[in-house]
Short mmCIF file of C-alpha atoms (C1' of nucleotides) in Angstrom, two decimals:
data_model
loop_
_atom_site.label_atom_id
_atom_site.label_comp_id
_atom_site.label_asym_id
_atom_site.label_seq_id
_atom_site.Cartn_x
_atom_site.Cartn_y
_atom_site.Cartn_z
CA UNK A 1 0.00 0.00 0.00
CA UNK A 2 2.76 2.44 0.90
CA UNK A 3 5.33 0.76 -1.31
CA UNK A 4 7.19 3.79 -2.70
CA UNK A 5 7.15 2.30 -6.20
CA UNK A 6 3.39 1.98 -6.41
CA UNK A 7 3.01 5.30 -4.65
CA UNK A 8 5.27 6.99 -7.19
CA UNK A 9 3.26 5.51 -10.03
CA UNK A 10 -0.11 6.47 -8.58
CA UNK A 11 0.98 9.92 -7.54
CA UNK A 12 2.57 10.67 -10.88
CA UNK A 13 -0.48 9.76 -12.90
CA UNK A 14 -2.80 11.57 -10.51
CA UNK A 15 -0.75 14.75 -10.70
CA UNK A 16 -0.51 14.56 -14.48
CA UNK A 17 -4.24 14.04 -14.91
CA UNK A 18 -5.32 16.67 -12.41
CA UNK A 19 -2.93 19.21 -13.95
CA UNK A 20 -4.39 18.46 -17.37
CA UNK A 21 -7.91 18.87 -16.04
CA UNK A 22 -7.06 22.10 -14.24
CA UNK A 23 -5.68 23.57 -17.44
CA UNK A 24 -8.85 22.71 -19.33
CA UNK A 25 -11.06 24.19 -16.62
CA UNK A 26 -9.40 27.59 -16.70
CA UNK A 27 -11.77 30.49 -17.29
CA UNK A 28 -11.10 31.86 -20.76
CA UNK A 29 -10.98 35.49 -19.75
CA UNK A 30 -8.51 35.06 -16.95
CA UNK A 31 -4.82 34.45 -16.56
CA UNK A 32 -3.38 31.04 -17.33
CA UNK A 33 -2.07 28.82 -14.58
CA UNK A 34 1.49 29.54 -15.66
CA UNK A 35 0.90 33.28 -15.39
CA UNK A 36 -0.80 32.99 -12.02
CA UNK A 37 1.96 30.81 -10.68
CA UNK A 38 4.60 33.36 -11.67
CA UNK A 39 2.56 36.32 -10.47
CA UNK A 40 1.94 34.66 -7.11
CA UNK A 41 5.67 34.07 -6.72
CA UNK A 42 6.51 37.69 -7.60
CA UNK A 43 3.83 38.86 -5.21
CA UNK A 44 5.14 36.69 -2.40
CA UNK A 45 8.90 36.95 -2.88
CA UNK A 46 9.34 40.06 -5.01
CA UNK A 47 10.85 42.35 -5.93
CA UNK A 48 13.33 39.86 -7.30
CA UNK A 49 15.47 39.39 -10.40
CA UNK A 50 14.23 37.55 -13.46
CA UNK A 51 16.81 34.86 -12.80
CA UNK A 52 15.66 34.37 -9.22
CA UNK A 53 12.10 34.10 -10.41
CA UNK A 54 13.08 31.47 -12.97
CA UNK A 55 14.81 29.48 -10.24
CA UNK A 56 11.85 29.68 -7.88
CA UNK A 57 9.46 28.67 -10.64
CA UNK A 58 11.92 26.00 -11.79
CA UNK A 59 11.84 27.02 -15.42
CA UNK A 60 14.56 28.28 -17.75
CA UNK A 61 15.16 32.00 -18.25
CA UNK A 62 13.57 32.16 -21.72
CA UNK A 63 10.35 30.76 -20.31
CA UNK A 64 10.26 33.43 -17.63
CA UNK A 65 10.91 36.14 -20.21
CA UNK A 66 7.79 35.06 -22.06
CA UNK A 67 5.61 34.99 -18.97
CA UNK A 68 6.94 38.33 -17.80
CA UNK A 69 6.22 39.90 -21.17
CA UNK A 70 2.60 38.77 -20.92
CA UNK A 71 2.22 39.90 -17.30
CA UNK A 72 3.74 43.25 -18.17
CA UNK A 73 1.43 43.62 -21.16
CA UNK A 74 -1.48 42.93 -18.82
CA UNK A 75 -0.19 45.63 -16.48
CA UNK A 76 0.17 43.24 -13.56
CA UNK A 77 3.95 43.12 -13.25
CA UNK A 78 6.79 45.40 -14.24
CA UNK A 79 10.45 45.00 -15.10
CA UNK A 80 13.01 47.60 -14.11
CA UNK A 81 16.73 47.69 -14.65
CA UNK A 82 18.81 47.17 -11.54
CA UNK A 83 20.83 50.42 -11.05
CA UNK A 84 23.63 48.50 -9.40
CA UNK A 85 23.93 45.87 -12.14
CA UNK A 86 22.43 46.87 -15.45
CA UNK A 87 22.43 43.28 -16.67
CA UNK A 88 19.75 42.40 -14.19
CA UNK A 89 16.03 42.99 -14.35
CA UNK A 90 14.10 43.60 -11.16
CA UNK A 91 10.58 42.23 -11.29
CA UNK A 92 7.75 43.45 -9.10
CA UNK A 93 3.96 43.47 -8.89
CA UNK A 94 2.31 46.68 -10.05
CA UNK A 95 -0.41 48.38 -7.99
CA UNK A 96 -2.91 46.97 -10.49
CA UNK A 97 -1.41 43.53 -10.05
CA UNK A 98 -1.53 43.89 -6.30
CA UNK A 99 -5.18 44.90 -6.47
CA UNK A 100 -6.13 42.13 -8.82
CA UNK A 101 -4.09 39.13 -7.83
CA UNK A 102 -6.29 37.82 -5.05
CA UNK A 103 -9.39 38.09 -7.17
CA UNK A 104 -7.66 36.56 -10.19
CA UNK A 105 -6.46 33.66 -8.12
CA UNK A 106 -9.88 33.12 -6.60
CA UNK A 107 -11.61 33.25 -9.96
CA UNK A 108 -9.25 30.78 -11.52
CA UNK A 109 -9.65 28.51 -8.53
CA UNK A 110 -13.43 28.51 -8.78
CA UNK A 111 -13.75 25.19 -10.55
CA UNK A 112 -11.50 23.38 -8.12
CA UNK A 113 -12.99 25.07 -5.06
CA UNK A 114 -16.44 23.92 -6.10
CA UNK A 115 -15.30 20.34 -6.49
CA UNK A 116 -13.52 20.44 -3.14
CA UNK A 117 -16.87 21.11 -1.51
CA UNK A 118 -17.81 17.53 -2.39
CA UNK A 119 -15.11 16.29 -0.02
CA UNK A 120 -15.03 15.97 3.76
CA UNK A 121 -13.00 18.05 6.19
CA UNK A 122 -10.65 15.11 6.72
CA UNK A 123 -10.09 14.83 2.99
CA UNK A 124 -9.38 18.56 2.81
CA UNK A 125 -6.79 18.04 5.51
CA UNK A 126 -5.12 15.25 3.54
CA UNK A 127 -4.97 17.43 0.42
CA UNK A 128 -3.59 20.41 2.32
CA UNK A 129 -0.79 18.29 3.73
CA UNK A 130 -0.20 16.68 0.36
CA UNK A 131 0.03 20.09 -1.35
CA UNK A 132 2.86 21.08 0.97
CA UNK A 133 4.63 17.77 0.33
CA UNK A 134 4.23 18.14 -3.43
CA UNK A 135 5.77 21.61 -3.31
CA UNK A 136 8.72 20.09 -1.51
CA UNK A 137 9.02 17.35 -4.11
CA UNK A 138 8.74 19.86 -6.94
CA UNK A 139 11.55 21.93 -5.44
CA UNK A 140 13.81 19.06 -4.40
CA UNK A 141 17.40 19.66 -5.32
CA UNK A 142 19.50 16.99 -6.93
CA UNK A 143 23.12 16.26 -7.53
CA UNK A 144 23.16 17.06 -11.22
CA UNK A 145 21.60 20.48 -10.70
CA UNK A 146 23.91 21.28 -7.80
CA UNK A 147 26.85 20.43 -10.00
CA UNK A 148 25.73 22.59 -12.87
CA UNK A 149 25.30 25.77 -10.89
CA UNK A 150 27.17 26.05 -7.62
CA UNK A 151 24.70 28.06 -5.55
CA UNK A 152 27.17 27.96 -2.68
CA UNK B 1 -6.10 26.31 7.34
CA UNK B 2 -8.71 24.13 5.69
CA UNK B 3 -10.53 27.03 4.09
CA UNK B 4 -11.48 25.52 0.73
CA UNK B 5 -10.41 28.67 -1.08
CA UNK B 6 -6.87 28.67 0.23
CA UNK B 7 -6.73 24.92 -0.19
CA UNK B 8 -7.77 25.22 -3.83
CA UNK B 9 -5.10 27.82 -4.42
CA UNK B 10 -2.33 25.85 -2.72
CA UNK B 11 -3.33 22.57 -4.27
CA UNK B 12 -3.58 24.02 -7.75
CA UNK B 13 -0.15 25.58 -7.69
CA UNK B 14 1.40 22.49 -6.12
CA UNK B 15 -0.08 20.22 -8.79
CA UNK B 16 0.96 22.56 -11.59
CA UNK B 17 4.52 22.81 -10.34
CA UNK B 18 4.97 19.12 -9.59
CA UNK B 19 3.56 18.19 -12.99
CA UNK B 20 6.03 20.57 -14.63
CA UNK B 21 8.89 19.10 -12.66
CA UNK B 22 7.85 15.53 -13.44
CA UNK B 23 7.82 16.32 -17.13
CA UNK B 24 11.34 17.73 -16.97
CA UNK B 25 12.63 14.75 -15.02
CA UNK B 26 11.47 12.20 -17.56
CA UNK B 27 14.21 9.93 -18.84
CA UNK B 28 14.93 10.87 -22.46
CA UNK B 29 14.86 7.36 -23.81
CA UNK B 30 11.56 6.39 -22.31
CA UNK B 31 7.92 7.06 -22.93
CA UNK B 32 6.42 10.43 -22.06
CA UNK B 33 4.00 10.81 -19.19
CA UNK B 34 1.15 11.21 -21.64
CA UNK B 35 2.04 7.95 -23.37
CA UNK B 36 2.46 6.08 -20.11
CA UNK B 37 -0.84 7.38 -18.82
CA UNK B 38 -2.65 6.16 -21.92
CA UNK B 39 -0.80 2.83 -22.02
CA UNK B 40 -1.58 2.19 -18.35
CA UNK B 41 -5.26 2.84 -19.00
CA UNK B 42 -5.31 0.50 -22.01
CA UNK B 43 -3.49 -2.13 -19.98
CA UNK B 44 -5.92 -1.81 -17.11
CA UNK B 45 -9.22 -1.35 -18.91
CA UNK B 46 -8.58 -2.63 -22.43
CA UNK B 47 -9.36 -3.80 -24.95
CA UNK B 48 -11.50 -0.72 -25.38
CA UNK B 49 -12.50 1.65 -28.17
CA UNK B 50 -10.52 4.77 -28.96
CA UNK B 51 -13.46 6.85 -27.83
CA UNK B 52 -13.69 5.07 -24.49
CA UNK B 53 -9.99 5.60 -23.99
CA UNK B 54 -10.34 9.31 -24.73
CA UNK B 55 -13.13 9.56 -22.17
CA UNK B 56 -11.16 7.73 -19.50
CA UNK B 57 -8.09 9.88 -20.15
CA UNK B 58 -10.32 12.96 -20.33
CA UNK B 59 -8.88 14.21 -23.60
CA UNK B 60 -10.48 14.80 -26.99
CA UNK B 61 -10.42 12.13 -29.70
CA UNK B 62 -7.72 13.82 -31.82
CA UNK B 63 -5.37 13.82 -28.85
CA UNK B 64 -5.89 10.10 -28.36
CA UNK B 65 -5.30 9.45 -32.06
CA UNK B 66 -1.89 11.04 -31.75
CA UNK B 67 -0.92 9.12 -28.63
CA UNK B 68 -2.15 5.85 -30.14
CA UNK B 69 -0.16 6.45 -33.29
CA UNK B 70 3.01 6.84 -31.21
CA UNK B 71 2.27 3.82 -29.02
CA UNK B 72 1.55 1.74 -32.11
CA UNK B 73 4.77 2.91 -33.75
CA UNK B 74 6.60 1.83 -30.60
CA UNK B 75 4.92 -1.56 -30.85
CA UNK B 76 3.30 -1.26 -27.43
CA UNK B 77 -0.35 -0.96 -28.43
CA UNK B 78 -2.38 -1.95 -31.45
CA UNK B 79 -5.55 -0.74 -33.13
CA UNK B 80 -7.98 -3.16 -34.76
CA UNK B 81 -11.24 -2.51 -36.51
CA UNK B 82 -14.30 -3.65 -34.61
CA UNK B 83 -15.94 -6.36 -36.80
CA UNK B 84 -19.36 -5.44 -35.46
CA UNK B 85 -19.01 -1.72 -36.14
CA UNK B 86 -16.35 -0.80 -38.65
CA UNK B 87 -16.35 2.81 -37.52
CA UNK B 88 -14.85 1.83 -34.20
CA UNK B 89 -11.25 1.06 -33.37
CA UNK B 90 -10.47 -1.46 -30.66
CA UNK B 91 -7.31 -0.65 -28.77
CA UNK B 92 -5.26 -3.19 -26.85
CA UNK B 93 -1.80 -3.73 -25.41
CA UNK B 94 0.52 -5.87 -27.54
CA UNK B 95 2.56 -8.72 -26.03
CA UNK B 96 5.57 -6.40 -26.24
CA UNK B 97 3.61 -3.68 -24.44
CA UNK B 98 2.49 -6.14 -21.82
CA UNK B 99 6.06 -7.27 -21.28
CA UNK B 100 7.42 -3.77 -21.11
CA UNK B 101 4.82 -1.69 -19.35
CA UNK B 102 5.76 -2.44 -15.77
CA UNK B 103 9.42 -1.78 -16.43
CA UNK B 104 8.67 1.37 -18.42
CA UNK B 105 6.49 2.70 -15.63
CA UNK B 106 9.09 1.88 -13.01
CA UNK B 107 11.90 3.51 -14.99
CA UNK B 108 9.93 6.66 -15.59
CA UNK B 109 9.02 6.78 -11.91
CA UNK B 110 12.62 6.49 -10.80
CA UNK B 111 13.15 10.17 -10.12
CA UNK B 112 10.01 10.52 -8.04
CA UNK B 113 10.53 7.23 -6.21
CA UNK B 114 13.98 8.35 -5.17
CA UNK B 115 12.65 11.63 -3.81
CA UNK B 116 9.85 9.86 -1.97
CA UNK B 117 12.48 8.02 0.02
CA UNK B 118 13.27 11.33 1.71
CA UNK B 119 9.79 11.30 3.27
CA UNK B 120 8.38 9.44 6.25
CA UNK B 121 5.88 6.61 6.19
CA UNK B 122 3.19 8.97 7.44
CA UNK B 123 3.92 11.37 4.62
CA UNK B 124 3.73 8.51 2.13
CA UNK B 125 0.34 7.69 3.55
CA UNK B 126 -0.85 11.27 3.08
CA UNK B 127 0.32 11.27 -0.55
CA UNK B 128 -1.29 7.92 -1.28
CA UNK B 129 -4.63 9.16 0.02
CA UNK B 130 -4.20 12.46 -1.82
CA UNK B 131 -3.44 10.66 -5.09
CA UNK B 132 -6.78 8.87 -4.88
CA UNK B 133 -8.56 12.12 -4.11
CA UNK B 134 -6.85 13.91 -6.99
CA UNK B 135 -7.95 11.18 -9.38
CA UNK B 136 -11.49 11.73 -8.18
CA UNK B 137 -11.16 15.47 -8.70
CA UNK B 138 -9.65 14.98 -12.16
CA UNK B 139 -12.57 12.76 -13.15
CA UNK B 140 -15.34 14.75 -11.50
CA UNK B 141 -18.33 15.15 -13.75
CA UNK B 142 -20.02 18.48 -14.12
CA UNK B 143 -23.31 19.79 -15.33
CA UNK B 144 -22.08 21.17 -18.63
CA UNK B 145 -20.45 17.90 -19.64
CA UNK B 146 -23.48 15.87 -18.63
CA UNK B 147 -25.61 18.13 -20.80
CA UNK B 148 -23.40 17.82 -23.82
CA UNK B 149 -23.31 14.06 -23.91
CA UNK B 150 -26.10 12.20 -22.17
CA UNK B 151 -24.22 9.18 -20.85
CA UNK B 152 -27.49 7.91 -19.38
"C1'" DT C 1 35.63 36.05 -20.16
"C1'" DA C 2 31.52 35.24 -17.44
"C1'" DT C 3 26.84 36.53 -16.41
"C1'" DT C 4 22.01 38.17 -17.28
"C1'" DG C 5 18.37 38.39 -19.97
"C1'" DT C 6 16.01 38.28 -24.63
"C1'" DT C 7 15.07 36.59 -29.27
"C1'" DA C 8 14.82 32.82 -32.61
"C1'" DT C 9 13.46 28.38 -33.19
"C1'" DA C 10 11.63 23.81 -32.29
"C1'" DC C 11 9.03 20.23 -29.85
"C1'" DT C 12 5.19 18.30 -27.01
"C1'" DC C 13 0.55 18.31 -25.74
"C1'" DT C 14 -3.73 19.70 -26.32
"C1'" DA C 15 -7.73 21.74 -28.66
"C1'" DT C 16 -11.24 22.94 -32.59
"C1'" DA C 17 -12.56 22.43 -37.39
"C1'" DA C 18 -12.89 19.81 -41.40
"C1'" DC C 19 -12.97 15.40 -43.43
"C1'" DT C 20 -13.81 10.17 -44.36
"C1'" DA C 21 -16.03 6.03 -43.57
"C1'" DT C 22 -19.71 3.63 -41.62
"C1'" DA C 23 -24.25 3.02 -39.34
"C1'" DT D 1 -28.31 12.23 -40.60
"C1'" DA D 2 -25.49 10.84 -36.76
"C1'" DT D 3 -21.36 8.69 -35.01
"C1'" DA D 4 -16.25 7.23 -34.68
"C1'" DG D 5 -11.98 8.29 -35.76
"C1'" DT D 6 -8.25 10.79 -38.33
"C1'" DT D 7 -5.98 14.71 -40.47
"C1'" DA D 8 -5.09 19.68 -40.69
"C1'" DT D 9 -4.17 23.48 -38.12
"C1'" DA D 10 -3.45 26.49 -34.15
"C1'" DG D 11 -2.08 27.88 -29.51
"C1'" DA D 12 0.16 27.32 -24.91
"C1'" DG D 13 4.19 26.12 -22.51
"C1'" DT D 14 8.55 24.75 -22.36
"C1'" DA D 15 13.33 23.95 -23.95
"C1'" DT D 16 18.07 24.78 -26.32
"C1'" DA D 17 20.95 27.78 -29.13
"C1'" DA D 18 22.38 32.18 -30.49
"C1'" DC D 19 22.74 36.87 -29.37
"C1'" DA D 20 23.37 41.60 -26.99
"C1'" DA D 21 24.60 44.17 -23.11
"C1'" DT D 22 27.11 44.58 -18.99
"C1'" DA D 23 30.40 43.18 -15.31
#
DNA sequence: TATTGTTATACTCTATAACTATA
DNA sequence: TATAGTTATAGAGTATAACAATA
């Protein structure tokens, strides 16, 4: 039952399928999950450099550039040059982004929130704990990465 | 803490990020998560029609056609015409697919299985329960779908 | 030279629309 | 006409490679 091999298999498929479903259930007029994820990270940890954001989101710099361009076009985030190192870009949430983020997140969560109401309080508790564990798994460092970029 | 709105937000981001990470950590020489998901469903529920497979995987028919074409090219699944209704395609796992599926799944799960070893037995238990709940959420029916196709 | 970020390009996964074959 | 599946096409999200600017 808690054989790590079967668990890995079950968890992997469940995550894949729920992620696929969540993408489909996005409201058309709102931000995509990728944009919300980045915006939430800027909101929580910003201002931060584009590179730091890419690391926190665990995507490559070009991917972050794309997302940032869309968030900037939507007026929700802004990029400024770092006066102390002109190579860097400092990313922050705009006042409009700050005003809208909670609502945007709530709206985009509507489908899932409704389905969660079908579950019991105990099941909510399991999912809350699991969400924290999945974040840890998603962020887990590994040898190969540590080798590639020595983050001290 | 178990406010469904915050839970939805946390769960959604966690699933999105772990799914992204899992995709990156796929071994190059193996099947993709999408292929494995489909193959596992054929293995478990097949033989079944292409349409049934699409419904179980919760994707549209063209998406299944693509995945089936790749699985067939890899010799792991096969499509046969249904003698009783020549419009339908019956999908099944080939002997080669049957021989290889468990190993393919295990290989592709290697990264996650290794990271799960960092967790406690209690945490494994939480994830196992959460995986079942996430499958339920991913498969949850809704009004609009029920309207579109009256599945009795 | 090394680092930071962007642009150019390509690939995967998914969808909708249009089409073919069959019922 | 309606249904099952495929092909054509498009869009999102991500990557690697090449580039420009700065340290």
